[in-house]
Amino acid sequence: MGKIRIISRPDPNSVPDFPEPFHVRSVGCNESDCGWSESVSGRKKQFVQLFWTVKGCGRITFPECEILTREGEVFYHLPGEDHRHRTVGRQWHYRWFTFDGEYAADFISAYGYSRNSRYAGECPVKLFLELELLLRERTPYARRHAVAVAAEILALAGGGFTDKNAGNVVRRFIEIAQDSALETRLSASALAKELGVHRTTLNRLFLKEMGMTPGSYLLELRIQHALSLLRETELPIKAVAAECGMPYAGYFCRLIRRITGLTPGAYRKQGGVD
């Protein structure tokens, strides 16, 4: 048996005449027990459906293969695909939402997510519940907001931090860096000390989660601010360098030239074309 809840727009089988990249069609959850299964023809499923397993395990049969999905994993169906699902073991609890429209299939395909069930972390239940409320509201703003919430779920489906503890350290580093990156004395070593971790540990965690070193991240923040000042102010080059936590104007000029192919002055004259 399955305990199913479905919230949908007023006429789910009719695509709204409303300008959006896609339209959220329905959202719901299923708490199924041992022995539950469903088999629905793709002719009745002309929409994208994303599933996020909350607990337990399920088996999904595609034309070319079978996959298992477990807690924290995500999979999806494209429009027109048959749905053949069944519970494996004692239970399978999942949440899902559907969306349609001319660009719906292209939208999810553009993420490049594997068709296998992929681990994405704890299901963002609050976002699914927010979709339910927005579908009930039915105002133009609610429709647009639903697209934003659906896109956030799709972003999370790609996986967040692979390690919760590492994620906490990296997230805290980013928060401090965003607030303090322009301070001349700020460095990755100083931030590692403030976070209570060894610099080598911080470097390893940052590389794993962000694909770059903490020092590179700090430098990137400073360069972004420098380019903004060059575009939007008339501050002298030396003052821009100091304002961005880089007191040595010569180094600053070489860095900007390496990034943009232009000297800071030339970059400013050309209107800051990146």
mmCIF file of C-alpha atoms in Angstrom:
data_model
loop_
_atom_site.group_PDB
_atom_site.id
_atom_site.type_symbol
_atom_site.label_atom_id
_atom_site.label_comp_id
_atom_site.label_asym_id
_atom_site.label_seq_id
_atom_site.Cartn_x
_atom_site.Cartn_y
_atom_site.Cartn_z
ATOM 1 C CA MET A 1 0.000 0.000 0.000
ATOM 2 C CA GLY A 2 1.043 3.596 -0.505
ATOM 3 C CA LYS A 3 0.117 6.778 1.319
ATOM 4 C CA ILE A 4 0.099 9.368 -1.439
ATOM 5 C CA ARG A 5 -0.507 13.125 -1.335
ATOM 6 C CA ILE A 6 -0.770 15.187 -4.517
ATOM 7 C CA ILE A 7 -1.183 18.944 -4.916
ATOM 8 C CA SER A 8 -1.616 20.179 -8.475
ATOM 9 C CA ARG A 9 -2.602 23.277 -10.407
ATOM 10 C CA PRO A 10 -6.321 23.565 -11.317
ATOM 11 C CA ASP A 11 -6.057 21.850 -14.719
ATOM 12 C CA PRO A 12 -2.794 19.878 -14.585
ATOM 13 C CA ASN A 13 -3.142 18.396 -18.072
ATOM 14 C CA SER A 14 -3.432 21.777 -19.766
ATOM 15 C CA VAL A 15 -0.201 23.782 -20.075
ATOM 16 C CA PRO A 16 -0.870 27.361 -18.856
ATOM 17 C CA ASP A 17 -0.755 30.254 -21.292
ATOM 18 C CA PHE A 18 1.619 32.149 -19.026
ATOM 19 C CA PRO A 19 5.173 33.304 -19.896
ATOM 20 C CA GLU A 20 7.595 31.126 -17.912
ATOM 21 C CA PRO A 21 10.580 28.899 -18.776
ATOM 22 C CA PHE A 22 8.489 25.981 -17.470
ATOM 23 C CA HIS A 23 5.342 25.491 -15.404
ATOM 24 C CA VAL A 24 5.203 23.637 -12.089
ATOM 25 C CA ARG A 25 2.386 21.146 -12.563
ATOM 26 C CA SER A 26 2.144 19.209 -9.304
ATOM 27 C CA VAL A 27 4.009 18.234 -6.161
ATOM 28 C CA GLY A 28 3.522 15.454 -3.652
ATOM 29 C CA CYS A 29 4.877 12.611 -1.589
ATOM 30 C CA ASN A 30 4.480 8.854 -1.386
ATOM 31 C CA GLU A 31 5.027 6.689 1.693
ATOM 32 C CA SER A 32 4.823 3.156 0.333
ATOM 33 C CA ASP A 33 5.171 -0.151 2.153
ATOM 34 C CA CYS A 34 6.563 -3.526 1.091
ATOM 35 C CA GLY A 35 4.803 -4.829 -2.009
ATOM 36 C CA TRP A 36 3.753 -1.446 -3.429
ATOM 37 C CA SER A 37 4.267 -0.856 -7.138
ATOM 38 C CA GLU A 38 2.988 1.243 -10.003
ATOM 39 C CA SER A 39 3.119 0.927 -13.760
ATOM 40 C CA VAL A 40 1.885 3.902 -15.775
ATOM 41 C CA SER A 41 2.226 4.422 -19.510
ATOM 42 C CA GLY A 42 4.351 7.316 -20.662
ATOM 43 C CA ARG A 43 1.409 8.517 -22.744
ATOM 44 C CA LYS A 44 -0.126 9.720 -19.474
ATOM 45 C CA LYS A 45 3.088 11.324 -18.270
ATOM 46 C CA GLN A 46 3.798 14.196 -20.648
ATOM 47 C CA PHE A 47 5.875 16.124 -18.150
ATOM 48 C CA VAL A 48 9.185 16.038 -16.275
ATOM 49 C CA GLN A 49 9.042 14.407 -12.852
ATOM 50 C CA LEU A 50 11.818 14.581 -10.267
ATOM 51 C CA PHE A 51 11.886 12.160 -7.320
ATOM 52 C CA TRP A 52 13.877 12.569 -4.098
ATOM 53 C CA THR A 53 14.038 9.547 -1.766
ATOM 54 C CA VAL A 54 13.527 10.475 1.874
ATOM 55 C CA LYS A 55 13.732 6.994 3.360
ATOM 56 C CA GLY A 56 13.968 3.381 2.272
ATOM 57 C CA CYS A 57 14.622 2.016 -1.186
ATOM 58 C CA GLY A 58 12.845 1.734 -4.518
ATOM 59 C CA ARG A 59 13.449 0.081 -7.886
ATOM 60 C CA ILE A 60 12.868 1.965 -11.140
ATOM 61 C CA THR A 61 12.659 0.162 -14.477
ATOM 62 C CA PHE A 62 13.762 2.091 -17.555
ATOM 63 C CA PRO A 63 13.551 0.579 -21.076
ATOM 64 C CA GLU A 64 17.313 -0.022 -21.084
ATOM 65 C CA CYS A 65 18.043 -0.776 -17.418
ATOM 66 C CA GLU A 66 16.872 -0.999 -13.818
ATOM 67 C CA ILE A 67 18.161 1.236 -11.039
ATOM 68 C CA LEU A 68 17.807 1.359 -7.283
ATOM 69 C CA THR A 69 17.239 4.603 -5.409
ATOM 70 C CA ARG A 70 18.032 4.983 -1.716
ATOM 71 C CA GLU A 71 17.798 7.639 0.979
ATOM 72 C CA GLY A 72 19.134 10.974 -0.214
ATOM 73 C CA GLU A 73 19.175 9.966 -3.884
ATOM 74 C CA VAL A 74 17.433 11.671 -6.799
ATOM 75 C CA PHE A 75 16.251 10.474 -10.192
ATOM 76 C CA TYR A 76 13.930 11.873 -12.824
ATOM 77 C CA HIS A 77 11.687 10.950 -15.737
ATOM 78 C CA LEU A 78 11.429 12.887 -18.983
ATOM 79 C CA PRO A 79 8.090 13.477 -20.740
ATOM 80 C CA GLY A 80 6.628 10.341 -22.287
ATOM 81 C CA GLU A 81 8.630 7.844 -20.231
ATOM 82 C CA ASP A 82 6.834 4.880 -18.676
ATOM 83 C CA HIS A 83 6.758 4.843 -14.874
ATOM 84 C CA ARG A 84 7.521 1.406 -13.446
ATOM 85 C CA HIS A 85 8.346 1.710 -9.756
ATOM 86 C CA ARG A 86 8.189 -0.620 -6.792
ATOM 87 C CA THR A 87 9.229 -0.613 -3.174
ATOM 88 C CA VAL A 88 12.276 -2.659 -2.215
ATOM 89 C CA GLY A 89 12.343 -3.856 1.374
ATOM 90 C CA ARG A 90 10.019 -2.559 4.063
ATOM 91 C CA GLN A 91 9.323 0.954 2.794
ATOM 92 C CA TRP A 92 10.032 3.635 0.258
ATOM 93 C CA HIS A 93 9.239 7.233 1.142
ATOM 94 C CA TYR A 94 9.892 9.878 -1.497
ATOM 95 C CA ARG A 95 8.873 13.393 -2.506
ATOM 96 C CA TRP A 96 8.431 14.562 -6.071
ATOM 97 C CA PHE A 97 7.335 17.418 -8.255
ATOM 98 C CA THR A 98 6.435 17.710 -11.918
ATOM 99 C CA PHE A 99 6.792 20.489 -14.449
ATOM 100 C CA ASP A 100 5.911 20.906 -18.103
ATOM 101 C CA GLY A 101 5.931 23.374 -20.968
ATOM 102 C CA GLU A 102 7.819 23.697 -24.232
ATOM 103 C CA TYR A 103 11.236 23.944 -22.573
ATOM 104 C CA ALA A 104 10.739 21.637 -19.584
ATOM 105 C CA ALA A 105 12.728 18.667 -20.911
ATOM 106 C CA ASP A 106 15.519 20.896 -22.195
ATOM 107 C CA PHE A 107 15.665 22.695 -18.856
ATOM 108 C CA ILE A 108 16.403 19.598 -16.774
ATOM 109 C CA SER A 109 18.598 18.026 -19.469
ATOM 110 C CA ALA A 110 20.764 21.155 -19.479
ATOM 111 C CA TYR A 111 21.933 20.309 -15.945
ATOM 112 C CA GLY A 112 23.681 17.234 -17.327
ATOM 113 C CA TYR A 113 22.531 15.020 -14.465
ATOM 114 C CA SER A 114 23.018 11.284 -14.942
ATOM 115 C CA ARG A 115 19.906 9.206 -15.561
ATOM 116 C CA ASN A 116 21.031 6.903 -12.763
ATOM 117 C CA SER A 117 19.838 7.631 -9.254
ATOM 118 C CA ARG A 118 22.374 10.074 -7.819
ATOM 119 C CA TYR A 119 23.157 10.970 -4.223
ATOM 120 C CA ALA A 120 22.234 14.585 -3.496
ATOM 121 C CA GLY A 121 21.927 14.617 0.294
ATOM 122 C CA GLU A 122 19.018 15.094 2.650
ATOM 123 C CA CYS A 123 15.726 15.806 0.893
ATOM 124 C CA PRO A 124 14.832 19.545 1.123
ATOM 125 C CA VAL A 125 11.349 18.852 2.486
ATOM 126 C CA LYS A 126 10.699 22.533 3.262
ATOM 127 C CA LEU A 127 11.109 23.435 -0.406
ATOM 128 C CA PHE A 128 8.665 20.742 -1.491
ATOM 129 C CA LEU A 129 6.162 22.013 1.087
ATOM 130 C CA GLU A 130 6.694 25.553 -0.184
ATOM 131 C CA LEU A 131 5.831 24.357 -3.688
ATOM 132 C CA GLU A 132 2.581 22.931 -2.315
ATOM 133 C CA LEU A 133 1.637 26.320 -0.847
ATOM 134 C CA LEU A 134 2.517 28.154 -4.055
ATOM 135 C CA LEU A 135 0.423 25.796 -6.185
ATOM 136 C CA ARG A 136 -2.522 26.436 -3.896
ATOM 137 C CA GLU A 137 -2.050 30.221 -4.086
ATOM 138 C CA ARG A 138 -2.342 30.430 -7.897
ATOM 139 C CA THR A 139 -1.441 34.129 -8.254
ATOM 140 C CA PRO A 140 0.938 35.275 -11.034
ATOM 141 C CA TYR A 141 3.618 35.918 -8.408
ATOM 142 C CA ALA A 142 3.083 32.439 -6.917
ATOM 143 C CA ARG A 143 3.531 30.894 -10.365
ATOM 144 C CA ARG A 144 6.822 32.701 -10.907
ATOM 145 C CA HIS A 145 7.983 31.969 -7.364
ATOM 146 C CA ALA A 146 7.188 28.272 -7.885
ATOM 147 C CA VAL A 147 9.618 28.231 -10.818
ATOM 148 C CA ALA A 148 12.314 29.709 -8.563
ATOM 149 C CA VAL A 149 11.691 27.128 -5.815
ATOM 150 C CA ALA A 150 11.683 24.293 -8.360
ATOM 151 C CA ALA A 151 14.997 25.562 -9.753
ATOM 152 C CA GLU A 152 16.438 25.609 -6.226
ATOM 153 C CA ILE A 153 15.430 21.963 -5.761
ATOM 154 C CA LEU A 154 17.027 21.122 -9.107
ATOM 155 C CA ALA A 155 20.211 22.901 -8.034
ATOM 156 C CA LEU A 156 20.324 20.916 -4.792
ATOM 157 C CA ALA A 157 19.723 17.722 -6.779
ATOM 158 C CA GLY A 158 23.219 18.184 -8.175
ATOM 159 C CA GLY A 159 24.609 17.636 -4.682
ATOM 160 C CA GLY A 160 25.814 20.130 -2.128
ATOM 161 C CA PHE A 161 28.858 19.658 0.044
ATOM 162 C CA THR A 162 30.013 16.039 -0.135
ATOM 163 C CA ASP A 163 31.066 16.072 3.520
ATOM 164 C CA LYS A 164 28.867 17.774 6.136
ATOM 165 C CA ASN A 165 31.764 18.701 8.438
ATOM 166 C CA ALA A 166 33.839 19.937 5.528
ATOM 167 C CA GLY A 167 30.855 21.895 4.301
ATOM 168 C CA ASN A 168 30.524 23.682 7.638
ATOM 169 C CA VAL A 169 34.175 24.747 7.589
ATOM 170 C CA VAL A 170 34.078 25.876 3.956
ATOM 171 C CA ARG A 171 30.781 27.717 4.379
ATOM 172 C CA ARG A 172 32.093 29.566 7.436
ATOM 173 C CA PHE A 173 35.301 30.465 5.556
ATOM 174 C CA ILE A 174 33.227 31.913 2.718
ATOM 175 C CA GLU A 175 31.062 33.937 5.113
ATOM 176 C CA ILE A 176 34.098 35.497 6.801
ATOM 177 C CA ALA A 177 35.880 36.036 3.495
ATOM 178 C CA GLN A 178 32.886 37.833 1.988
ATOM 179 C CA ASP A 179 32.869 40.242 4.924
ATOM 180 C CA SER A 180 36.618 40.715 5.316
ATOM 181 C CA ALA A 181 38.377 39.906 2.021
ATOM 182 C CA LEU A 182 39.422 43.525 1.467
ATOM 183 C CA GLU A 183 41.462 43.693 4.660
ATOM 184 C CA THR A 184 45.146 43.744 3.739
ATOM 185 C CA ARG A 185 46.206 41.388 6.501
ATOM 186 C CA LEU A 186 43.543 38.783 5.822
ATOM 187 C CA SER A 187 44.970 35.501 4.557
ATOM 188 C CA ALA A 188 43.974 31.873 4.290
ATOM 189 C CA SER A 189 46.309 31.099 7.194
ATOM 190 C CA ALA A 190 44.666 33.739 9.388
ATOM 191 C CA LEU A 191 41.215 32.406 8.544
ATOM 192 C CA ALA A 192 42.298 28.824 9.210
ATOM 193 C CA LYS A 193 43.422 29.927 12.670
ATOM 194 C CA GLU A 194 40.115 31.712 13.278
ATOM 195 C CA LEU A 195 38.205 28.595 12.208
ATOM 196 C CA GLY A 196 40.265 26.396 14.488
ATOM 197 C CA VAL A 197 41.696 24.152 11.766
ATOM 198 C CA HIS A 198 45.196 23.660 10.404
ATOM 199 C CA ARG A 199 45.882 25.469 7.147
ATOM 200 C CA THR A 200 46.697 22.162 5.435
ATOM 201 C CA THR A 201 43.320 20.802 6.531
ATOM 202 C CA LEU A 202 41.515 23.912 5.298
ATOM 203 C CA ASN A 203 43.324 23.701 1.977
ATOM 204 C CA ARG A 204 42.360 20.026 1.544
ATOM 205 C CA LEU A 205 38.692 20.605 2.441
ATOM 206 C CA PHE A 206 38.425 23.671 0.210
ATOM 207 C CA LEU A 207 39.960 21.890 -2.767
ATOM 208 C CA LYS A 208 37.607 18.962 -2.289
ATOM 209 C CA GLU A 209 34.441 21.027 -2.032
ATOM 210 C CA MET A 210 35.200 24.097 -4.169
ATOM 211 C CA GLY A 211 37.834 22.895 -6.636
ATOM 212 C CA MET A 212 40.201 25.744 -5.690
ATOM 213 C CA THR A 213 42.448 26.770 -2.814
ATOM 214 C CA PRO A 214 41.294 29.169 -0.062
ATOM 215 C CA GLY A 215 43.953 31.648 -1.176
ATOM 216 C CA SER A 216 42.664 31.558 -4.750
ATOM 217 C CA TYR A 217 39.149 32.211 -3.498
ATOM 218 C CA LEU A 218 40.283 35.251 -1.498
ATOM 219 C CA LEU A 219 42.201 36.583 -4.489
ATOM 220 C CA GLU A 220 39.158 36.115 -6.713
ATOM 221 C CA LEU A 221 37.020 38.196 -4.333
ATOM 222 C CA ARG A 222 39.627 40.967 -4.353
ATOM 223 C CA ILE A 223 39.919 40.958 -8.144
ATOM 224 C CA GLN A 224 36.141 41.152 -8.570
ATOM 225 C CA HIS A 225 36.038 44.173 -6.298
ATOM 226 C CA ALA A 226 39.005 45.773 -8.073
ATOM 227 C CA LEU A 227 37.398 45.415 -11.504
ATOM 228 C CA SER A 228 34.196 46.909 -10.135
ATOM 229 C CA LEU A 229 36.081 49.932 -8.772
ATOM 230 C CA LEU A 230 37.924 50.402 -12.068
ATOM 231 C CA ARG A 231 34.629 50.364 -13.963
ATOM 232 C CA GLU A 232 32.547 52.473 -11.610
ATOM 233 C CA THR A 233 34.912 54.966 -9.927
ATOM 234 C CA GLU A 234 37.702 57.359 -10.796
ATOM 235 C CA LEU A 235 39.915 56.353 -7.887
ATOM 236 C CA PRO A 236 43.655 56.385 -8.718
ATOM 237 C CA ILE A 237 45.020 52.935 -9.570
ATOM 238 C CA LYS A 238 47.130 52.885 -6.402
ATOM 239 C CA ALA A 239 44.041 53.657 -4.306
ATOM 240 C CA VAL A 240 42.044 50.900 -6.023
ATOM 241 C CA ALA A 241 44.809 48.410 -5.209
ATOM 242 C CA ALA A 242 44.876 49.460 -1.552
ATOM 243 C CA GLU A 243 41.072 49.399 -1.355
ATOM 244 C CA CYS A 244 41.136 45.755 -2.475
ATOM 245 C CA GLY A 245 43.664 44.599 0.089
ATOM 246 C CA MET A 246 46.599 44.668 -2.341
ATOM 247 C CA PRO A 247 48.929 47.469 -1.200
ATOM 248 C CA TYR A 248 51.595 46.897 -3.868
ATOM 249 C CA ALA A 249 50.482 48.728 -7.011
ATOM 250 C CA GLY A 250 53.013 46.975 -9.259
ATOM 251 C CA TYR A 251 51.740 43.532 -8.307
ATOM 252 C CA PHE A 252 48.166 44.770 -8.677
ATOM 253 C CA CYS A 253 48.806 46.039 -12.218
ATOM 254 C CA ARG A 254 50.473 42.781 -13.287
ATOM 255 C CA LEU A 255 47.583 40.806 -11.846
ATOM 256 C CA ILE A 256 44.905 42.838 -13.635
ATOM 257 C CA ARG A 257 46.818 42.561 -16.906
ATOM 258 C CA ARG A 258 47.089 38.794 -16.493
ATOM 259 C CA ILE A 259 43.331 38.509 -15.841
ATOM 260 C CA THR A 260 41.997 40.940 -18.453
ATOM 261 C CA GLY A 261 44.835 41.274 -20.955
ATOM 262 C CA LEU A 262 44.848 45.023 -20.252
ATOM 263 C CA THR A 263 46.514 47.372 -17.821
ATOM 264 C CA PRO A 264 44.155 48.771 -15.158
ATOM 265 C CA GLY A 265 44.132 52.124 -16.963
ATOM 266 C CA ALA A 266 43.326 50.544 -20.344
ATOM 267 C CA TYR A 267 40.632 48.388 -18.743
ATOM 268 C CA ARG A 268 39.028 51.522 -17.292
ATOM 269 C CA LYS A 269 39.221 53.414 -20.626
ATOM 270 C CA GLN A 270 37.533 50.556 -22.465
ATOM 271 C CA GLY A 271 34.615 50.687 -20.046
ATOM 272 C CA GLY A 272 35.564 47.572 -18.113
ATOM 273 C CA VAL A 273 34.795 44.988 -20.815
ATOM 274 C CA ASP A 274 35.448 41.640 -19.087
#
